[in-house]
PDB file of C-alpha atoms in Angstrom:
ATOM      1  CA  MET N 429      84.313  80.291  83.471  1.00  0.00           C
ATOM      2  CA  ALA N 430      87.467  81.666  86.865  1.00  0.00           C
ATOM      3  CA  SER N 431      87.222  84.837  85.622  1.00  0.00           C
ATOM      4  CA  ARG N 432      83.720  85.409  85.974  1.00  0.00           C
ATOM      5  CA  LEU N 433      83.013  83.693  88.326  1.00  0.00           C
ATOM      6  CA  ARG N 434      86.140  86.354  89.369  1.00  0.00           C
ATOM      7  CA  ARG N 435      83.931  89.617  87.413  1.00  0.00           C
ATOM      8  CA  ALA N 436      80.632  88.326  89.138  1.00  0.00           C
ATOM      9  CA  LEU N 437      82.152  87.848  92.957  1.00  0.00           C
ATOM     10  CA  LEU N 438      83.740  91.052  92.701  1.00  0.00           C
ATOM     11  CA  ALA N 439      80.333  93.092  91.689  1.00  0.00           C
ATOM     12  CA  ALA N 440      79.330  91.511  94.285  1.00  0.00           C
ATOM     13  CA  LEU N 441      81.621  92.534  96.741  1.00  0.00           C
ATOM     14  CA  VAL N 442      82.231  96.785  95.994  1.00  0.00           C
ATOM     15  CA  THR N 443      79.243  97.366  95.380  1.00  0.00           C
ATOM     16  CA  ALA N 444      77.128  95.488  98.264  1.00  0.00           C
ATOM     17  CA  SER N 445      79.657  97.424 100.182  1.00  0.00           C
ATOM     18  CA  VAL N 446      78.918 100.980  99.084  1.00  0.00           C
ATOM     19  CA  VAL N 447      75.066 100.408  97.900  1.00  0.00           C
ATOM     20  CA  ALA N 448      73.549  98.106 100.922  1.00  0.00           C
ATOM     21  CA  PRO N 449      70.258 100.081 101.947  1.00  0.00           C
ATOM     22  CA  LEU N 450      70.106 102.218 105.545  1.00  0.00           C
ATOM     23  CA  VAL N 451      68.096  99.798 107.721  1.00  0.00           C
ATOM     24  CA  GLY N 452      64.911 102.960 108.790  1.00  0.00           C
ATOM     25  CA  ALA N 453      66.437 105.305 106.513  1.00  0.00           C
ATOM     26  CA  ALA N 454      63.930 108.135 105.390  1.00  0.00           C
ATOM     27  CA  GLY N 455      61.819 108.551 101.884  1.00  0.00           C
ATOM     28  CA  PRO N 456      63.052 110.856 100.136  1.00  0.00           C
ATOM     29  CA  SER N 457      60.900 114.628 100.247  1.00  0.00           C
ATOM     30  CA  GLU N 458      58.396 115.191  97.092  1.00  0.00           C
ATOM     31  CA  VAL N 459      59.998 117.839  95.520  1.00  0.00           C
ATOM     32  CA  PRO N 460      59.063 119.368  92.117  1.00  0.00           C
ATOM     33  CA  ALA N 461      60.228 118.654  89.262  1.00  0.00           C
ATOM     34  CA  PRO N 462      60.247 119.084  85.402  1.00  0.00           C
ATOM     35  CA  ALA N 463      58.775 116.276  83.387  1.00  0.00           C
ATOM     36  CA  PRO N 464      62.033 115.151  81.111  1.00  0.00           C
ATOM     37  CA  VAL N 465      62.952 115.773  77.222  1.00  0.00           C
ATOM     38  CA  ALA N 466      61.777 113.068  75.043  1.00  0.00           C
ATOM     39  CA  LEU N 467      65.583 111.454  74.351  1.00  0.00           C
ATOM     40  CA  GLY N 468      64.442 108.329  72.160  1.00  0.00           C
ATOM     41  CA  PRO N 469      66.052 104.871  72.604  1.00  0.00           C
ATOM     42  CA  VAL N 470      69.532 105.835  73.183  1.00  0.00           C
ATOM     43  CA  ARG N 471      72.283 105.379  70.318  1.00  0.00           C
ATOM     44  CA  VAL N 472      75.396 105.675  70.050  1.00  0.00           C
ATOM     45  CA  ALA N 473      75.114 108.292  67.327  1.00  0.00           C
ATOM     46  CA  GLY N 474      74.107 110.514  69.546  1.00  0.00           C
ATOM     47  CA  LEU N 475      75.541 109.539  73.780  1.00  0.00           C
ATOM     48  CA  GLU N 476      77.023 113.012  74.223  1.00  0.00           C
ATOM     49  CA  HIS N 477      74.002 114.860  72.430  1.00  0.00           C
ATOM     50  CA  ARG N 478      71.833 112.804  74.700  1.00  0.00           C
ATOM     51  CA  TYR N 479      74.267 113.859  78.096  1.00  0.00           C
ATOM     52  CA  ALA N 480      74.178 117.578  77.288  1.00  0.00           C
ATOM     53  CA  ALA N 481      70.461 117.382  77.450  1.00  0.00           C
ATOM     54  CA  ASN N 482      70.383 115.494  80.283  1.00  0.00           C
ATOM     55  CA  ARG N 483      72.581 117.620  82.416  1.00  0.00           C
ATOM     56  CA  GLU N 484      70.143 120.300  81.611  1.00  0.00           C
ATOM     57  CA  GLY N 485      67.258 118.551  82.569  1.00  0.00           C
ATOM     58  CA  ILE N 486      68.769 118.121  85.947  1.00  0.00           C
ATOM     59  CA  ARG N 487      69.847 122.093  86.187  1.00  0.00           C
ATOM     60  CA  ALA N 488      66.183 122.565  85.654  1.00  0.00           C
ATOM     61  CA  ALA N 489      65.192 120.994  88.463  1.00  0.00           C
ATOM     62  CA  GLU N 490      68.062 121.728  90.729  1.00  0.00           C
ATOM     63  CA  VAL N 491      66.295 125.072  89.707  1.00  0.00           C
ATOM     64  CA  MET N 492      63.211 124.331  90.924  1.00  0.00           C
ATOM     65  CA  ALA N 493      64.455 122.436  93.688  1.00  0.00           C
ATOM     66  CA  ALA N 494      65.978 125.282  95.055  1.00  0.00           C
ATOM     67  CA  ARG N 495      62.574 127.539  94.481  1.00  0.00           C
ATOM     68  CA  HIS N 496      61.073 124.971  96.354  1.00  0.00           C
ATOM     69  CA  GLY N 497      63.223 124.974  99.705  1.00  0.00           C
ATOM     70  CA  ASP N 498      64.835 121.926  99.453  1.00  0.00           C
ATOM     71  CA  ARG N 499      68.542 123.253  99.785  1.00  0.00           C
ATOM     72  CA  LYS N 500      70.093 119.607  99.475  1.00  0.00           C
ATOM     73  CA  ARG N 501      68.060 117.712  97.005  1.00  0.00           C
ATOM     74  CA  ALA N 502      69.224 121.503  95.035  1.00  0.00           C
ATOM     75  CA  ARG N 503      72.907 120.381  96.133  1.00  0.00           C
ATOM     76  CA  ALA N 504      72.568 116.544  95.210  1.00  0.00           C
ATOM     77  CA  LEU N 505      71.757 117.955  91.711  1.00  0.00           C
ATOM     78  CA  ARG N 506      74.407 120.256  91.203  1.00  0.00           C
ATOM     79  CA  LYS N 507      76.988 117.448  92.034  1.00  0.00           C
ATOM     80  CA  MET N 508      75.353 115.183  88.677  1.00  0.00           C
ATOM     81  CA  ARG N 509      75.132 118.208  86.544  1.00  0.00           C
ATOM     82  CA  GLY N 510      78.291 118.349  86.425  1.00  0.00           C
ATOM     83  CA  ALA N 511      80.644 118.757  83.634  1.00  0.00           C
ATOM     84  CA  SER N 512      81.828 115.155  83.270  1.00  0.00           C
ATOM     85  CA  ARG N 513      79.239 112.862  83.848  1.00  0.00           C
ATOM     86  CA  HIS N 514      76.573 110.783  81.722  1.00  0.00           C
ATOM     87  CA  PHE N 515      73.184 109.951  82.060  1.00  0.00           C
ATOM     88  CA  LEU N 516      71.433 108.540  79.353  1.00  0.00           C
ATOM     89  CA  SER N 517      68.190 109.667  81.444  1.00  0.00           C
ATOM     90  CA  PHE N 518      67.150 111.597  83.978  1.00  0.00           C
ATOM     91  CA  ASP N 519      63.340 112.023  86.015  1.00  0.00           C
ATOM     92  CA  GLY N 520      63.342 114.189  89.122  1.00  0.00           C
ATOM     93  CA  ARG N 521      59.457 113.607  89.724  1.00  0.00           C
ATOM     94  CA  ASN N 522      58.450 111.133  92.871  1.00  0.00           C
ATOM     95  CA  GLY N 523      62.037 110.652  94.355  1.00  0.00           C
ATOM     96  CA  GLY N 524      63.678 109.801  91.337  1.00  0.00           C
ATOM     97  CA  ARG N 525      64.909 108.563  88.741  1.00  0.00           C
ATOM     98  CA  ALA N 526      68.664 108.126  86.944  1.00  0.00           C
ATOM     99  CA  VAL N 527      70.824 105.953  84.320  1.00  0.00           C
ATOM    100  CA  GLU N 528      73.873 106.785  84.547  1.00  0.00           C
ATOM    101  CA  VAL N 529      77.202 105.591  82.349  1.00  0.00           C
ATOM    102  CA  TYR N 530      80.707 105.129  83.643  1.00  0.00           C
ATOM    103  CA  GLY N 531      83.483 104.916  81.140  1.00  0.00           C
ATOM    104  CA  ASP N 532      82.905 104.796  77.198  1.00  0.00           C
ATOM    105  CA  LEU N 533      79.695 102.718  76.564  1.00  0.00           C
ATOM    106  CA  GLY N 534      80.192 103.442  72.497  1.00  0.00           C
ATOM    107  CA  ARG N 535      83.630 101.163  72.840  1.00  0.00           C
ATOM    108  CA  ALA N 536      82.675  99.150  75.361  1.00  0.00           C
ATOM    109  CA  THR N 537      83.440  94.721  74.972  1.00  0.00           C
ATOM    110  CA  HIS N 538      81.204  94.229  78.377  1.00  0.00           C
ATOM    111  CA  ILE N 539      78.515  96.133  79.883  1.00  0.00           C
ATOM    112  CA  ALA N 540      77.847  95.617  83.930  1.00  0.00           C
ATOM    113  CA  VAL N 541      74.200  96.663  84.705  1.00  0.00           C
ATOM    114  CA  LEU N 542      73.575  97.507  88.675  1.00  0.00           C
ATOM    115  CA  VAL N 543      70.415  97.283  89.249  1.00  0.00           C
ATOM    116  CA  PRO N 544      69.698  98.430  93.022  1.00  0.00           C
ATOM    117  CA  GLY N 545      67.650  97.234  95.960  1.00  0.00           C
ATOM    118  CA  SER N 546      65.760  99.259  98.771  1.00  0.00           C
ATOM    119  CA  ASP N 547      65.968 102.938  99.257  1.00  0.00           C
ATOM    120  CA  THR N 548      67.997 104.375  96.755  1.00  0.00           C
ATOM    121  CA  ASN N 549      66.704 107.721  95.468  1.00  0.00           C
ATOM    122  CA  LEU N 550      67.918 111.355  94.701  1.00  0.00           C
ATOM    123  CA  GLU N 551      68.902 111.847  98.561  1.00  0.00           C
ATOM    124  CA  THR N 552      70.915 108.685  98.318  1.00  0.00           C
ATOM    125  CA  TYR N 553      72.770 108.926  94.835  1.00  0.00           C
ATOM    126  CA  ASP N 554      75.775 109.018  96.164  1.00  0.00           C
ATOM    127  CA  ARG N 555      76.480 105.428  98.265  1.00  0.00           C
ATOM    128  CA  PHE N 556      75.250 104.202  94.945  1.00  0.00           C
ATOM    129  CA  ARG N 557      77.225 106.033  92.052  1.00  0.00           C
ATOM    130  CA  ASP N 558      80.401 105.231  94.716  1.00  0.00           C
ATOM    131  CA  GLY N 559      79.639 101.541  94.583  1.00  0.00           C
ATOM    132  CA  ALA N 560      79.215 101.956  90.505  1.00  0.00           C
ATOM    133  CA  LEU N 561      82.776 104.386  90.206  1.00  0.00           C
ATOM    134  CA  ALA N 562      84.804 101.656  92.677  1.00  0.00           C
ATOM    135  CA  LEU N 563      83.301  98.925  89.910  1.00  0.00           C
ATOM    136  CA  SER N 564      84.211 100.302  87.029  1.00  0.00           C
ATOM    137  CA  ARG N 565      88.198 101.336  88.376  1.00  0.00           C
ATOM    138  CA  GLN N 566      88.314  97.834  88.970  1.00  0.00           C
ATOM    139  CA  LEU N 567      86.628  96.110  85.745  1.00  0.00           C
ATOM    140  CA  GLY N 568      89.140  99.158  83.486  1.00  0.00           C
ATOM    141  CA  ARG N 569      88.332 100.378  80.050  1.00  0.00           C
ATOM    142  CA  ARG N 570      86.274  97.733  77.638  1.00  0.00           C
ATOM    143  CA  THR N 571      83.439  98.026  80.792  1.00  0.00           C
ATOM    144  CA  ALA N 572      80.930  99.893  80.954  1.00  0.00           C
ATOM    145  CA  VAL N 573      79.650 100.140  84.964  1.00  0.00           C
ATOM    146  CA  ILE N 574      75.433 101.156  83.976  1.00  0.00           C
ATOM    147  CA  GLY N 575      73.464 102.215  87.911  1.00  0.00           C
ATOM    148  CA  TRP N 576      70.591 101.808  86.958  1.00  0.00           C
ATOM    149  CA  LEU N 577      68.396 103.272  88.636  1.00  0.00           C
ATOM    150  CA  GLY N 578      65.085 103.145  86.201  1.00  0.00           C
ATOM    151  CA  TYR N 579      62.249 102.736  89.286  1.00  0.00           C
ATOM    152  CA  LYS N 580      61.389 103.424  92.325  1.00  0.00           C
ATOM    153  CA  THR N 581      63.078 101.494  94.982  1.00  0.00           C
ATOM    154  CA  PRO N 582      60.914 100.696  98.445  1.00  0.00           C
ATOM    155  CA  GLY N 583      62.163 101.569 101.750  1.00  0.00           C
ATOM    156  CA  THR N 584      64.415  99.151 104.051  1.00  0.00           C
ATOM    157  CA  VAL N 585      61.220  98.997 106.537  1.00  0.00           C
ATOM    158  CA  ALA N 586      58.517  99.877 104.477  1.00  0.00           C
ATOM    159  CA  PRO N 587      55.475  97.264 102.816  1.00  0.00           C
ATOM    160  CA  GLU N 588      56.091  97.086  99.470  1.00  0.00           C
ATOM    161  CA  VAL N 589      59.023  95.482  99.940  1.00  0.00           C
ATOM    162  CA  LEU N 590      57.730  92.620 101.256  1.00  0.00           C
ATOM    163  CA  THR N 591      56.116  92.325  97.508  1.00  0.00           C
ATOM    164  CA  THR N 592      57.276  92.336  94.416  1.00  0.00           C
ATOM    165  CA  GLY N 593      54.538  95.022  93.009  1.00  0.00           C
ATOM    166  CA  ARG N 594      57.615  97.644  92.854  1.00  0.00           C
ATOM    167  CA  ALA N 595      59.792  94.927  90.948  1.00  0.00           C
ATOM    168  CA  ASP N 596      56.863  93.892  88.547  1.00  0.00           C
ATOM    169  CA  GLY N 597      56.102  97.645  87.520  1.00  0.00           C
ATOM    170  CA  ALA N 598      60.164  97.748  87.720  1.00  0.00           C
ATOM    171  CA  ALA N 599      60.831  94.977  84.966  1.00  0.00           C
ATOM    172  CA  PRO N 600      59.417  96.301  81.887  1.00  0.00           C
ATOM    173  CA  ARG N 601      61.112  99.123  82.112  1.00  0.00           C
ATOM    174  CA  LEU N 602      64.586  97.341  82.840  1.00  0.00           C
ATOM    175  CA  ALA N 603      63.968  94.947  79.908  1.00  0.00           C
ATOM    176  CA  ALA N 604      63.517  97.679  77.339  1.00  0.00           C
ATOM    177  CA  PHE N 605      66.837  99.007  78.505  1.00  0.00           C
ATOM    178  CA  VAL N 606      68.025  96.052  78.205  1.00  0.00           C
ATOM    179  CA  ARG N 607      66.713  95.812  74.722  1.00  0.00           C
ATOM    180  CA  GLU N 608      67.965  99.260  73.606  1.00  0.00           C
ATOM    181  CA  LEU N 609      71.617  98.583  74.816  1.00  0.00           C
ATOM    182  CA  ASN N 610      71.472  95.084  72.610  1.00  0.00           C
ATOM    183  CA  ALA N 611      70.406  97.866  69.773  1.00  0.00           C
ATOM    184  CA  ALA N 612      73.362 100.292  70.809  1.00  0.00           C
ATOM    185  CA  VAL N 613      75.848  98.309  71.329  1.00  0.00           C
ATOM    186  CA  PRO N 614      75.800  94.869  69.719  1.00  0.00           C
ATOM    187  CA  ARG N 615      78.619  93.673  70.320  1.00  0.00           C
ATOM    188  CA  ALA N 616      78.613  94.107  74.536  1.00  0.00           C
ATOM    189  CA  ARG N 617      78.560  91.186  76.479  1.00  0.00           C
ATOM    190  CA  ILE N 618      76.248  92.107  79.348  1.00  0.00           C
ATOM    191  CA  SER N 619      75.597  91.861  82.516  1.00  0.00           C
ATOM    192  CA  LEU N 620      73.323  92.894  85.612  1.00  0.00           C
ATOM    193  CA  LEU N 621      74.404  92.828  88.907  1.00  0.00           C
ATOM    194  CA  CYS N 622      71.404  93.009  91.335  1.00  0.00           C
ATOM    195  CA  HIS N 623      71.217  93.747  94.480  1.00  0.00           C
ATOM    196  CA  SER N 624      68.317  93.083  97.477  1.00  0.00           C
ATOM    197  CA  TYR N 625      65.350  94.344  95.624  1.00  0.00           C
ATOM    198  CA  GLY N 626      66.849  95.006  92.572  1.00  0.00           C
ATOM    199  CA  SER N 627      67.226  91.715  92.454  1.00  0.00           C
ATOM    200  CA  VAL N 628      62.922  91.177  91.981  1.00  0.00           C
ATOM    201  CA  VAL N 629      63.834  93.160  89.180  1.00  0.00           C
ATOM    202  CA  CYS N 630      65.556  91.572  88.140  1.00  0.00           C
ATOM    203  CA  ALA N 631      63.724  88.390  88.192  1.00  0.00           C
ATOM    204  CA  ARG N 632      61.509  89.324  86.756  1.00  0.00           C
ATOM    205  CA  ALA N 633      62.780  90.954  83.253  1.00  0.00           C
ATOM    206  CA  ALA N 634      64.491  87.386  82.983  1.00  0.00           C
ATOM    207  CA  ARG N 635      62.260  85.851  81.191  1.00  0.00           C
ATOM    208  CA  GLY N 636      63.925  86.504  77.066  1.00  0.00           C
ATOM    209  CA  LEU N 637      66.766  88.469  78.541  1.00  0.00           C
ATOM    210  CA  ASN N 638      68.998  89.012  76.374  1.00  0.00           C
ATOM    211  CA  ALA N 639      71.823  88.642  78.846  1.00  0.00           C
ATOM    212  CA  ALA N 640      75.363  87.187  79.537  1.00  0.00           C
ATOM    213  CA  ASP N 641      74.900  87.207  83.356  1.00  0.00           C
ATOM    214  CA  ILE N 642      72.141  87.876  85.931  1.00  0.00           C
ATOM    215  CA  VAL N 643      73.362  88.283  89.128  1.00  0.00           C
ATOM    216  CA  LEU N 644      71.869  88.263  92.597  1.00  0.00           C
ATOM    217  CA  TYR N 645      73.148  89.423  95.763  1.00  0.00           C
ATOM    218  CA  GLY N 646      72.139  90.315  99.127  1.00  0.00           C
ATOM    219  CA  SER N 647      68.771  89.216  97.958  1.00  0.00           C
ATOM    220  CA  PRO N 648      65.799  88.324  99.621  1.00  0.00           C
ATOM    221  CA  GLY N 649      64.421  86.081  97.739  1.00  0.00           C
ATOM    222  CA  THR N 650      63.482  86.410  93.334  1.00  0.00           C
ATOM    223  CA  GLY N 651      59.522  84.692  94.015  1.00  0.00           C
ATOM    224  CA  TYR N 652      60.177  81.866  92.360  1.00  0.00           C
ATOM    225  CA  ASP N 653      62.472  78.798  93.692  1.00  0.00           C
ATOM    226  CA  ASP N 654      64.516  77.234  91.383  1.00  0.00           C
ATOM    227  CA  ALA N 655      66.748  79.380  88.350  1.00  0.00           C
ATOM    228  CA  ARG N 656      64.825  77.825  85.934  1.00  0.00           C
ATOM    229  CA  GLN N 657      61.578  79.426  86.365  1.00  0.00           C
ATOM    230  CA  LEU N 658      63.253  82.813  85.674  1.00  0.00           C
ATOM    231  CA  HIS N 659      63.635  81.403  81.771  1.00  0.00           C
ATOM    232  CA  THR N 660      66.640  82.950  80.892  1.00  0.00           C
ATOM    233  CA  ARG N 661      69.760  81.743  78.791  1.00  0.00           C
ATOM    234  CA  ALA N 662      72.021  84.278  80.446  1.00  0.00           C
ATOM    235  CA  THR N 663      74.072  82.382  83.828  1.00  0.00           C
ATOM    236  CA  VAL N 664      72.303  83.156  87.239  1.00  0.00           C
ATOM    237  CA  TRP N 665      74.715  83.824  89.665  1.00  0.00           C
ATOM    238  CA  ALA N 666      73.435  84.192  93.841  1.00  0.00           C
ATOM    239  CA  GLY N 667      75.785  85.501  96.367  1.00  0.00           C
TER     240      GLY N 667
END
């Protein structure tokens, strides 16, 4: 129990220090990008092919961003398609979606899924990645950290951040992703680390989720008054 608490608190402290949203940050410009390649569910046996396919998808998005005249987006995408980067999925449209692995997913006995909050997108992705890398270094080789930017996050000062609308749309995608991880790496313990508005997403996805821990931090609230209302077997932490 003490070890689990230390891991949860470490995750909260490390990630919150670098993923905290920038109040008043401008939203991402709508930069054209190609539709992503359909790769099917995550499977350990096909990870290298999946990583390579998403690298090519990022390259195509970079080309379109450059043609559009958005040099900042093109530079960001150039970094994201590096040979050492491991994306399970990527979609550059509508602000961008990206799911990136840090560590060896196939051999992991523990998987920490980071669910970001407001003002996280391709324009601010490096800040999100820094948190995931810091956490990965702290947790060691037996843990794979996954940065799950699987939804269009609200702006910190946008009206959407005051409602559960974005979370209601994101929760089924997060739940489906966790089911994929359960099937791909069945022996791994999964923890969700949910920052800021991401805690609303995790709360909406919690029912029936096969996860060991749900950590809510920097949270504006979840829309529920009691952890029992989440209807989850996971241990729920709040910080």
